[in-house]
Short mmCIF file of C-alpha atoms in Angstrom, two decimals:
data_model
loop_
_atom_site.label_atom_id
_atom_site.label_comp_id
_atom_site.label_asym_id
_atom_site.label_seq_id
_atom_site.Cartn_x
_atom_site.Cartn_y
_atom_site.Cartn_z
CA MET A 1 4.46 15.77 -20.57
CA ARG A 2 6.65 18.88 -20.51
CA LYS A 3 10.41 18.54 -20.15
CA GLY A 4 10.34 19.98 -16.62
CA ASP A 5 7.68 17.48 -15.60
CA GLU A 6 9.70 14.65 -17.17
CA THR A 7 12.78 15.69 -15.19
CA ARG A 8 10.83 15.84 -11.93
CA ALA A 9 9.29 12.42 -12.61
CA ARG A 10 12.73 10.99 -13.38
CA ILE A 11 14.17 12.36 -10.12
CA LEU A 12 11.31 10.83 -8.16
CA GLN A 13 11.68 7.48 -9.91
CA VAL A 14 15.42 7.31 -9.19
CA ALA A 15 14.97 8.58 -5.62
CA GLU A 16 12.25 6.04 -4.81
CA ALA A 17 14.41 3.13 -5.98
CA ALA A 18 17.36 4.41 -3.94
CA VAL A 19 15.33 5.04 -0.79
CA LEU A 20 13.70 1.61 -0.91
CA ALA A 21 17.08 -0.02 -1.46
CA LYS A 22 19.07 1.69 1.30
CA GLY A 23 16.95 4.20 3.17
CA PHE A 24 16.39 7.93 2.94
CA ALA A 25 19.38 9.08 4.99
CA ALA A 26 21.77 7.02 2.86
CA THR A 27 20.39 8.51 -0.35
CA SER A 28 22.30 11.67 -1.23
CA ILE A 29 21.31 14.53 -3.48
CA GLU A 30 24.65 14.12 -5.24
CA GLU A 31 23.89 10.57 -6.33
CA LEU A 32 20.46 11.58 -7.58
CA ILE A 33 22.02 14.37 -9.62
CA THR A 34 24.55 11.95 -11.09
CA GLU A 35 21.98 9.28 -11.85
CA THR A 36 19.50 11.64 -13.50
CA GLY A 37 22.14 13.66 -15.36
CA ILE A 38 20.96 17.06 -14.14
CA THR A 39 22.77 19.91 -12.43
CA LYS A 40 22.53 20.71 -8.73
CA SER A 41 20.62 23.88 -9.56
CA GLY A 42 18.30 21.75 -11.69
CA PHE A 43 17.58 19.51 -8.72
CA PHE A 44 16.88 22.42 -6.38
CA TYR A 45 14.59 23.96 -8.98
CA HIS A 46 12.24 21.02 -8.40
CA PHE A 47 12.93 20.35 -4.69
CA HIS A 48 14.16 22.94 -2.21
CA ASP A 49 15.53 20.31 0.17
CA LYS A 50 15.39 16.59 0.99
CA ASN A 51 12.30 17.04 3.14
CA GLU A 52 10.41 18.44 0.14
CA LEU A 53 11.70 15.50 -1.88
CA ALA A 54 10.41 13.11 0.80
CA LYS A 55 6.97 14.75 0.68
CA ALA A 56 6.80 14.44 -3.10
CA LEU A 57 7.94 10.81 -2.94
CA LEU A 58 5.26 9.92 -0.42
CA GLU A 59 2.50 11.69 -2.34
CA ARG A 60 3.55 9.99 -5.58
CA TYR A 61 3.76 6.58 -3.89
CA LEU A 62 0.35 6.92 -2.22
CA GLU A 63 -1.29 8.14 -5.42
CA ASN A 64 -0.02 5.06 -7.24
CA ASP A 65 -0.97 2.82 -4.30
CA ASN A 66 -4.54 4.14 -4.31
CA ARG A 67 -4.78 3.77 -8.07
CA ILE A 68 -3.80 0.09 -7.85
CA TYR A 69 -6.31 -0.60 -5.07
CA ASP A 70 -9.05 1.27 -6.95
CA GLU A 71 -8.42 -0.74 -10.11
CA ILE A 72 -8.14 -4.15 -8.47
CA PHE A 73 -10.98 -3.97 -5.97
CA GLY A 74 -13.11 -1.95 -8.39
CA ARG A 75 -12.69 -4.71 -10.98
CA ALA A 76 -13.53 -7.34 -8.36
CA ARG A 77 -16.73 -5.47 -7.45
CA GLU A 78 -17.74 -5.41 -11.12
CA LEU A 79 -17.30 -9.16 -11.36
CA ALA A 80 -19.06 -10.10 -8.10
CA ASP A 81 -22.21 -8.54 -6.65
CA ASP A 82 -21.74 -10.26 -3.30
CA PRO A 83 -19.43 -8.10 -1.10
CA LEU A 84 -17.64 -11.09 0.42
CA GLN A 85 -16.99 -12.66 -2.96
CA ALA A 86 -15.82 -9.30 -4.31
CA PHE A 87 -13.36 -8.85 -1.44
CA LEU A 88 -12.02 -12.40 -1.77
CA LEU A 89 -11.64 -11.93 -5.52
CA GLY A 90 -9.85 -8.62 -4.94
CA LEU A 91 -7.30 -10.32 -2.68
CA LYS A 92 -6.83 -13.03 -5.31
CA LEU A 93 -6.26 -10.47 -8.07
CA LEU A 94 -3.84 -8.51 -5.88
CA SER A 95 -1.92 -11.69 -5.06
CA GLU A 96 -1.67 -12.54 -8.75
CA GLN A 97 -0.41 -9.06 -9.61
CA LEU A 98 2.26 -9.25 -6.93
CA SER A 99 3.27 -12.71 -8.16
CA ASP A 100 4.07 -11.16 -11.54
CA LEU A 101 6.84 -9.02 -10.02
CA PRO A 102 9.98 -11.08 -10.84
CA ASN A 103 12.05 -9.61 -8.01
CA GLY A 104 9.22 -9.26 -5.54
CA HIS A 105 7.70 -6.08 -4.11
CA PRO A 106 10.32 -3.29 -4.02
CA GLY A 107 9.18 -2.08 -0.62
CA CYS A 108 6.85 0.44 1.02
CA LEU A 109 7.87 4.09 1.34
CA VAL A 110 5.40 4.63 4.17
CA ALA A 111 7.09 1.88 6.20
CA VAL A 112 10.58 3.17 5.39
CA MET A 113 9.71 6.68 6.52
CA CYS A 114 7.90 5.46 9.63
CA VAL A 115 11.03 3.62 10.75
CA HIS A 116 13.10 6.79 10.34
CA GLU A 117 10.38 9.32 11.16
CA ARG A 118 12.68 11.42 13.38
CA ALA A 119 14.55 12.43 10.25
CA PHE A 120 11.44 14.19 8.91
CA ASP A 121 9.32 17.11 9.98
CA ARG A 122 5.79 16.79 11.33
CA GLY A 123 4.32 17.30 7.88
CA ILE A 124 5.89 14.08 6.61
CA GLN A 125 4.89 12.23 9.77
CA GLU A 126 1.31 13.41 9.32
CA ILE A 127 1.23 12.23 5.69
CA ASN A 128 2.31 8.79 6.92
CA ARG A 129 -0.38 8.81 9.59
CA GLN A 130 -3.06 9.86 7.14
CA ALA A 131 -1.94 7.14 4.71
CA ALA A 132 -2.47 4.48 7.37
CA LEU A 133 -5.87 5.93 8.22
CA ALA A 134 -6.83 6.00 4.54
CA TRP A 135 -5.95 2.31 4.22
CA ARG A 136 -8.09 1.64 7.30
CA ARG A 137 -11.05 3.54 5.86
CA ARG A 138 -10.77 1.76 2.51
CA PHE A 139 -10.81 -1.75 3.94
CA ARG A 140 -13.25 -0.90 6.73
CA ALA A 141 -15.80 0.16 4.09
CA MET A 142 -15.40 -3.23 2.42
CA PHE A 143 -15.79 -5.13 5.68
CA GLU A 144 -18.83 -3.04 6.64
CA GLU A 145 -20.47 -4.11 3.37
CA ILE A 146 -19.67 -7.73 4.19
CA LEU A 147 -20.97 -7.39 7.76
CA ALA A 148 -24.28 -6.07 6.44
CA VAL A 149 -24.79 -9.46 4.77
CA TYR A 150 -22.72 -11.96 6.74
CA GLU A 151 -22.47 -12.68 10.44
CA PRO A 152 -18.84 -13.52 11.38
CA ARG A 153 -17.83 -16.53 13.43
CA GLU A 154 -16.16 -14.19 15.94
CA ARG A 155 -16.97 -10.62 16.87
CA LEU A 156 -14.03 -8.47 15.82
CA ASP A 157 -13.49 -4.72 15.85
CA VAL A 158 -13.97 -3.63 12.24
CA ASP A 159 -11.08 -1.13 12.38
CA GLN A 160 -8.72 -3.81 13.65
CA LEU A 161 -9.94 -6.15 10.95
CA ALA A 162 -9.31 -3.45 8.35
CA ASP A 163 -5.84 -2.78 9.76
CA MET A 164 -5.08 -6.49 9.48
CA VAL A 165 -5.12 -6.22 5.68
CA SER A 166 -2.43 -3.53 5.75
CA THR A 167 -0.52 -5.45 8.42
CA VAL A 168 -0.39 -8.55 6.22
CA LEU A 169 0.70 -6.49 3.22
CA GLU A 170 3.43 -4.62 5.09
CA GLY A 171 4.57 -7.68 7.03
CA GLY A 172 4.56 -9.74 3.85
CA ILE A 173 6.91 -7.25 2.20
CA VAL A 174 9.33 -7.56 5.13
CA MET A 175 9.17 -11.36 5.13
CA SER A 176 9.68 -11.55 1.38
CA LYS A 177 12.83 -9.47 1.69
CA ALA A 178 14.13 -11.28 4.78
CA LEU A 179 13.56 -14.71 3.23
CA ARG A 180 14.60 -13.58 -0.26
CA ASP A 181 11.39 -15.21 -1.42
CA PRO A 182 9.24 -13.07 -3.78
CA LYS A 183 6.35 -15.53 -3.40
CA SER A 184 6.04 -14.94 0.33
CA LEU A 185 3.97 -11.76 0.02
CA PRO A 186 1.39 -13.04 -2.51
CA ASP A 187 1.16 -16.30 -0.54
CA GLN A 188 0.44 -14.36 2.66
CA LEU A 189 -2.40 -12.58 0.88
CA LEU A 190 -3.90 -15.94 0.00
CA VAL A 191 -3.67 -17.00 3.66
CA LEU A 192 -5.50 -13.77 4.59
CA ARG A 193 -8.08 -14.59 1.93
CA ALA A 194 -8.64 -18.04 3.45
CA PHE A 195 -8.99 -16.50 6.92
CA VAL A 196 -11.60 -13.98 5.77
CA ARG A 197 -13.54 -16.71 3.95
CA MET A 198 -13.64 -18.89 7.07
CA LEU A 199 -14.46 -15.94 9.33
CA PHE A 200 -17.59 -14.97 7.41
CA ARG A 201 -18.81 -18.09 5.66
CA GLY A 202 -19.15 -20.04 8.90
CA GLY A 203 -21.20 -17.24 10.39
CA ALA A 204 -23.43 -17.04 7.33
CA GLU A 205 -24.19 -20.77 7.55
CA ARG A 206 -25.23 -20.43 11.19
CA ARG A 207 -27.52 -17.51 10.37
CA THR A 208 -29.15 -19.53 7.57
CA ALA A 209 -29.67 -22.48 9.91
CA ALA A 210 -31.28 -20.26 12.53
CA THR A 211 -33.90 -18.80 10.14
#
């Protein structure tokens, strides 16, 4: 990695920690300059303004988020041919990975920027919207695979079911922070896992009995 790339990565790392800790508006360029040990001109060489910094932060966060999901659910699919078993295993692996974070999940940049979306231009707002839609598409594809094999106990809209995964993840982050309990988020994922198992396994048993 070139020195310029290292500096940019360092700025983004420091900025992400600060934004998750106290919000974007409360994070100043001056403190980022001090923390990273660069000059003001050095900062503006990489980011013309805070809105450009916000865009880079979101893109970096979402790239890492997608990488984690690809690795975890890809690994689960390698270990289980059955789509339901693969999804349940993926949730288990994700829960275990989150349990290994000693101080809990640091927070979600998408959620932080949604709360304060008026501080950003439409480009940032659209990145947030597209991130939520990408999460929906990812989990909807998994549920569509499951629905091709299993009949659920209850008929649910597949998009709403997909959104539920992100809702549990985002809500679990909030609850973990509010309760000061790092285990709350991984435990919520296990509750979701139990719900999905009950939703589909009961339906599959009824289909078997009817044939």
